[in-house]
Amino acid sequence: MSFHNEVVYQIYPKSFQDTNGDGWGDLAGITQRLDYLRDLGVRYLWITPFYPSPQRDNGYDVADYCAIDPRYGTMDDFDTLVCEARARGIGLMLDMVFNHTSTAHAWFQRALAGDKHYQDYYIFRDGGKGAPITNWQSKFGGTAWEYVPGLDKSYLHLFDVTQADLNWENPAVREELKNVLRFWKARGVEGFRFDVVNLISKGAFEDDATGDGRKYYTDGPHVHEYLQELVHDAGIDGMVTVGEMSSTSIANCIRYSNPAEHELAMTFSFHHLKVDYKDGDKWSLMMPDFHKLKQLFADWQEQMTAGGGWNALFWCNHDQPRIVSRFGDDKKYWKESAKMLAAAIHFLRGTPYIYQGEELGMTNAGFTNIDEYRDVESINYYKILRAAGHSEAETLQIIGERSRDNSRTPMQWTAGENAGFTTGTPWLAVNATHTSINAEREANDPGSIHAFYKELVRLRKELPVIADGSIAFLERENDDVLAYERTLDGKTLRVLCNLRGTETKTATPLADYRKTTPGTLLGNYPEEPRDTLRPYECLVLTN
Ligand code: TEU
Ligand code: CA
């Protein structure tokens, strides 16, 4: 498969590059930076939503699926981007937010005006005044139902109150969405990323006695059938597609991504990014549980492989804190830990995704005041946490570690004003670290994190064992070291990653690993390897 040996780069356009000084990144800014992306070696760009939107959730509240929000540019700018990207061997993957629309979408506005045809595009239920239809919770906090007095009905919103869930049971809705895919495919797009696509099929609308309602709509009763129909009818089977799967299971992800099912090319799952959630609660801080992390990697890699599925590999996206600040050490071992974490996932079976700035080792935002945040989820949870009795300082610490804005600060191109992102006032403050962490500085430094990512992208193209080799996990009882072995046609790679900021021994002595894999393909220390692993050291051994 063409996407097995390629790497995808994720762009959050609002924060990537501004070209007209309004403080917002734009499509022309992506075009302007295509040479940088070609140099990194990435094959596809996943671009998060740039469609007309009230921006309550930064574009994941779509008001029109087949147009460009003027703040991002014009359709001509889009066509230019497709064409210029293609000239550099790069294809675009667009973000399809099909679980919900903005309440500003014309369909919802007609529904509100009383049009029954469009009411059936959404999930309306009679009543609900003062007592929500079910006890389901919105993923951004509070009830998932909004009562509309004028209609005496409530609508479901699993996310923000301005993001109304679509009714996939209605064939007219499914036809509308197929047309959206056809529209963008005809404009030269090579693939798609589907937002929370495993939530589209709702089951019974019942109170959840033990949880927030997710068991009723996650990987729901008709989800595979709806995806197959969408993919078949829109003619996108075989394109590079990825589904974002919320609280999913391995068994479902095998079905979503096994080519025989004709659903998607691969899946994003999030279990490995919850190992620092205390009792599964994102807003309750805990040190990462590396034992659990290793077990999750082993389970997903082994079982997806056995079932013919394919994983999207990632640490970072626009919803996650920066990985070097989260599982690494963004101060003393900034460079070492950023490189180790990159190697840890880039040698796994699956397609790696690099989120803008990750290749520079960008760190968490470092905000100290709630006014600096823009994300609707952070602002909601600030209020929820304060109301629950957390002090201002505690609340800011929790938000500081968990906010989605950590990853959304502008891309750090230079050490200069606003990091070279804009000549105006950025919509979200630039991270103060840009004076030392920036593309200009790293792109010319062979020892930089950027150079290391570039090497990972190159190696994946060069060595078929990375794309298609089998995988076996090593050091299973050692919580300090993530280790695995890849094999194909007599070629073996052994990847050893010290997850800790202290020197550590492998359970099997390094000298023993060296007997059958004597060569060092890659490492993150300039000095000669030792017989122990230094803090955050990674070593990739080969025969
Ligand atoms: O995210 C889905 C999702 O459930 C999360 O990753 C979400 O950010 C998390 O649960 C909050 O704690 C997708 C998009 O990636 C995200 O940006 C959107 O806000 C969301 O869907 C709604 O469209
Ligand atoms: Ca702009």
PDB file of N, CA and C in Angstrom, residues 404-449:
ATOM      1  N   ARG A 404      -6.090  21.979  24.965  1.00  0.00           N
ATOM      2  CA  ARG A 404      -5.828  21.770  23.549  1.00  0.00           C
ATOM      3  C   ARG A 404      -5.057  22.955  22.951  1.00  0.00           C
ATOM      4  N   ASP A 405      -5.123  24.114  23.599  1.00  0.00           N
ATOM      5  CA  ASP A 405      -4.362  25.262  23.084  1.00  0.00           C
ATOM      6  C   ASP A 405      -2.852  25.045  23.168  1.00  0.00           C
ATOM      7  N   ASN A 406      -2.411  24.080  23.971  1.00  0.00           N
ATOM      8  CA  ASN A 406      -0.975  23.774  24.038  1.00  0.00           C
ATOM      9  C   ASN A 406      -0.394  23.479  22.659  1.00  0.00           C
ATOM     10  N   SER A 407      -1.197  22.846  21.827  1.00  0.00           N
ATOM     11  CA  SER A 407      -0.691  22.471  20.500  1.00  0.00           C
ATOM     12  C   SER A 407      -1.064  23.487  19.432  1.00  0.00           C
ATOM     13  N   ARG A 408      -1.858  24.479  19.815  1.00  0.00           N
ATOM     14  CA  ARG A 408      -2.403  25.374  18.790  1.00  0.00           C
ATOM     15  C   ARG A 408      -1.668  26.704  18.684  1.00  0.00           C
ATOM     16  N   THR A 409      -0.654  26.923  19.514  1.00  0.00           N
ATOM     17  CA  THR A 409       0.106  28.170  19.398  1.00  0.00           C
ATOM     18  C   THR A 409       0.783  28.190  18.024  1.00  0.00           C
ATOM     19  N   PRO A 410       0.996  29.403  17.482  1.00  0.00           N
ATOM     20  CA  PRO A 410       1.505  29.496  16.109  1.00  0.00           C
ATOM     21  C   PRO A 410       2.823  28.749  15.869  1.00  0.00           C
ATOM     22  N   MET A 411       2.928  28.262  14.654  1.00  0.00           N
ATOM     23  CA  MET A 411       4.131  27.571  14.201  1.00  0.00           C
ATOM     24  C   MET A 411       5.323  28.513  14.356  1.00  0.00           C
ATOM     25  N   GLN A 412       6.430  27.929  14.853  1.00  0.00           N
ATOM     26  CA  GLN A 412       7.616  28.746  15.143  1.00  0.00           C
ATOM     27  C   GLN A 412       8.614  28.663  13.987  1.00  0.00           C
ATOM     28  N   TRP A 413       8.514  29.633  13.100  1.00  0.00           N
ATOM     29  CA  TRP A 413       9.376  29.625  11.916  1.00  0.00           C
ATOM     30  C   TRP A 413      10.735  30.257  12.197  1.00  0.00           C
ATOM     31  N   THR A 414      10.713  31.369  12.946  1.00  0.00           N
ATOM     32  CA  THR A 414      11.967  32.108  13.181  1.00  0.00           C
ATOM     33  C   THR A 414      12.037  32.560  14.640  1.00  0.00           C
ATOM     34  N   ALA A 415      13.175  33.115  14.990  1.00  0.00           N
ATOM     35  CA  ALA A 415      13.356  33.667  16.339  1.00  0.00           C
ATOM     36  C   ALA A 415      12.817  35.088  16.417  1.00  0.00           C
ATOM     37  N   GLY A 416      12.384  35.621  15.274  1.00  0.00           N
ATOM     38  CA  GLY A 416      11.957  37.023  15.215  1.00  0.00           C
ATOM     39  C   GLY A 416      10.559  37.264  15.769  1.00  0.00           C
ATOM     40  N   GLU A 417      10.039  38.444  15.497  1.00  0.00           N
ATOM     41  CA  GLU A 417       8.753  38.848  16.041  1.00  0.00           C
ATOM     42  C   GLU A 417       7.647  37.886  15.613  1.00  0.00           C
ATOM     43  N   ASN A 418       6.827  37.469  16.583  1.00  0.00           N
ATOM     44  CA  ASN A 418       5.738  36.514  16.340  1.00  0.00           C
ATOM     45  C   ASN A 418       6.209  35.256  15.601  1.00  0.00           C
ATOM     46  N   ALA A 419       7.450  34.918  15.813  1.00  0.00           N
ATOM     47  CA  ALA A 419       8.018  33.680  15.280  1.00  0.00           C
ATOM     48  C   ALA A 419       7.908  33.567  13.760  1.00  0.00           C
ATOM     49  N   GLY A 420       7.728  34.716  13.095  1.00  0.00           N
ATOM     50  CA  GLY A 420       7.602  34.681  11.635  1.00  0.00           C
ATOM     51  C   GLY A 420       6.243  34.195  11.175  1.00  0.00           C
ATOM     52  N   PHE A 421       5.320  34.015  12.129  1.00  0.00           N
ATOM     53  CA  PHE A 421       3.983  33.513  11.779  1.00  0.00           C
ATOM     54  C   PHE A 421       3.118  34.614  11.172  1.00  0.00           C
ATOM     55  N   THR A 422       3.190  35.788  11.743  1.00  0.00           N
ATOM     56  CA  THR A 422       2.344  36.898  11.266  1.00  0.00           C
ATOM     57  C   THR A 422       3.052  38.225  11.505  1.00  0.00           C
ATOM     58  N   THR A 423       2.669  39.214  10.704  1.00  0.00           N
ATOM     59  CA  THR A 423       3.149  40.582  10.963  1.00  0.00           C
ATOM     60  C   THR A 423       2.129  41.329  11.817  1.00  0.00           C
ATOM     61  N   GLY A 424       0.961  40.700  12.031  1.00  0.00           N
ATOM     62  CA  GLY A 424      -0.085  41.342  12.833  1.00  0.00           C
ATOM     63  C   GLY A 424      -0.121  40.780  14.241  1.00  0.00           C
ATOM     64  N   THR A 425      -1.318  40.757  14.824  1.00  0.00           N
ATOM     65  CA  THR A 425      -1.484  40.217  16.171  1.00  0.00           C
ATOM     66  C   THR A 425      -2.012  38.796  16.052  1.00  0.00           C
ATOM     67  N   PRO A 426      -1.237  37.796  16.513  1.00  0.00           N
ATOM     68  CA  PRO A 426      -1.690  36.400  16.347  1.00  0.00           C
ATOM     69  C   PRO A 426      -2.976  36.129  17.135  1.00  0.00           C
ATOM     70  N   TRP A 427      -3.834  35.274  16.581  1.00  0.00           N
ATOM     71  CA  TRP A 427      -5.126  34.977  17.230  1.00  0.00           C
ATOM     72  C   TRP A 427      -4.923  34.279  18.571  1.00  0.00           C
ATOM     73  N   LEU A 428      -3.783  33.594  18.717  1.00  0.00           N
ATOM     74  CA  LEU A 428      -3.419  32.910  19.962  1.00  0.00           C
ATOM     75  C   LEU A 428      -1.933  33.220  20.149  1.00  0.00           C
ATOM     76  N   ALA A 429      -1.539  33.524  21.384  1.00  0.00           N
ATOM     77  CA  ALA A 429      -0.172  34.007  21.595  1.00  0.00           C
ATOM     78  C   ALA A 429       0.889  33.017  21.127  1.00  0.00           C
ATOM     79  N   VAL A 430       1.958  33.552  20.589  1.00  0.00           N
ATOM     80  CA  VAL A 430       3.122  32.759  20.190  1.00  0.00           C
ATOM     81  C   VAL A 430       3.847  32.295  21.457  1.00  0.00           C
ATOM     82  N   ASN A 431       4.328  31.055  21.432  1.00  0.00           N
ATOM     83  CA  ASN A 431       5.064  30.504  22.564  1.00  0.00           C
ATOM     84  C   ASN A 431       6.410  31.240  22.713  1.00  0.00           C
ATOM     85  N   ALA A 432       6.718  31.633  23.958  1.00  0.00           N
ATOM     86  CA  ALA A 432       7.964  32.377  24.220  1.00  0.00           C
ATOM     87  C   ALA A 432       9.207  31.588  23.808  1.00  0.00           C
ATOM     88  N   THR A 433       9.087  30.278  23.690  1.00  0.00           N
ATOM     89  CA  THR A 433      10.259  29.456  23.343  1.00  0.00           C
ATOM     90  C   THR A 433      10.737  29.654  21.900  1.00  0.00           C
ATOM     91  N   HIS A 434       9.986  30.433  21.106  1.00  0.00           N
ATOM     92  CA  HIS A 434      10.356  30.524  19.681  1.00  0.00           C
ATOM     93  C   HIS A 434      11.740  31.113  19.450  1.00  0.00           C
ATOM     94  N   THR A 435      12.266  31.835  20.442  1.00  0.00           N
ATOM     95  CA  THR A 435      13.598  32.409  20.242  1.00  0.00           C
ATOM     96  C   THR A 435      14.664  31.306  20.133  1.00  0.00           C
ATOM     97  N   SER A 436      14.405  30.164  20.783  1.00  0.00           N
ATOM     98  CA  SER A 436      15.386  29.070  20.645  1.00  0.00           C
ATOM     99  C   SER A 436      14.839  27.896  19.828  1.00  0.00           C
ATOM    100  N   ILE A 437      13.515  27.697  19.834  1.00  0.00           N
ATOM    101  CA  ILE A 437      12.927  26.573  19.077  1.00  0.00           C
ATOM    102  C   ILE A 437      12.266  27.144  17.831  1.00  0.00           C
ATOM    103  N   ASN A 438      12.899  26.999  16.693  1.00  0.00           N
ATOM    104  CA  ASN A 438      12.285  27.506  15.451  1.00  0.00           C
ATOM    105  C   ASN A 438      12.882  26.812  14.229  1.00  0.00           C
ATOM    106  N   ALA A 439      12.120  26.838  13.158  1.00  0.00           N
ATOM    107  CA  ALA A 439      12.484  26.105  11.941  1.00  0.00           C
ATOM    108  C   ALA A 439      13.765  26.632  11.308  1.00  0.00           C
ATOM    109  N   GLU A 440      13.907  27.944  11.313  1.00  0.00           N
ATOM    110  CA  GLU A 440      15.081  28.532  10.670  1.00  0.00           C
ATOM    111  C   GLU A 440      16.370  27.984  11.284  1.00  0.00           C
ATOM    112  N   ARG A 441      16.370  27.926  12.599  1.00  0.00           N
ATOM    113  CA  ARG A 441      17.567  27.462  13.302  1.00  0.00           C
ATOM    114  C   ARG A 441      17.787  25.966  13.090  1.00  0.00           C
ATOM    115  N   GLU A 442      16.701  25.190  13.148  1.00  0.00           N
ATOM    116  CA  GLU A 442      16.862  23.735  13.120  1.00  0.00           C
ATOM    117  C   GLU A 442      17.098  23.162  11.721  1.00  0.00           C
ATOM    118  N   ALA A 443      16.534  23.837  10.725  1.00  0.00           N
ATOM    119  CA  ALA A 443      16.621  23.268   9.377  1.00  0.00           C
ATOM    120  C   ALA A 443      18.071  23.168   8.900  1.00  0.00           C
ATOM    121  N   ASN A 444      18.956  23.986   9.449  1.00  0.00           N
ATOM    122  CA  ASN A 444      20.361  23.950   9.011  1.00  0.00           C
ATOM    123  C   ASN A 444      21.287  23.252   9.994  1.00  0.00           C
ATOM    124  N   ASP A 445      20.681  22.599  11.002  1.00  0.00           N
ATOM    125  CA  ASP A 445      21.511  21.964  12.034  1.00  0.00           C
ATOM    126  C   ASP A 445      21.375  20.446  11.934  1.00  0.00           C
ATOM    127  N   PRO A 446      22.426  19.743  11.538  1.00  0.00           N
ATOM    128  CA  PRO A 446      22.330  18.287  11.359  1.00  0.00           C
ATOM    129  C   PRO A 446      22.026  17.532  12.649  1.00  0.00           C
ATOM    130  N   GLY A 447      22.223  18.170  13.797  1.00  0.00           N
ATOM    131  CA  GLY A 447      21.937  17.489  15.062  1.00  0.00           C
ATOM    132  C   GLY A 447      20.567  17.848  15.622  1.00  0.00           C
ATOM    133  N   SER A 448      19.758  18.563  14.842  1.00  0.00           N
ATOM    134  CA  SER A 448      18.488  19.064  15.381  1.00  0.00           C
ATOM    135  C   SER A 448      17.400  17.993  15.407  1.00  0.00           C
ATOM    136  N   ILE A 449      16.345  18.289  16.147  1.00  0.00           N
ATOM    137  CA  ILE A 449      15.167  17.421  16.163  1.00  0.00           C
ATOM    138  C   ILE A 449      14.589  17.344  14.750  1.00  0.00           C
TER     139      ILE A 449
END
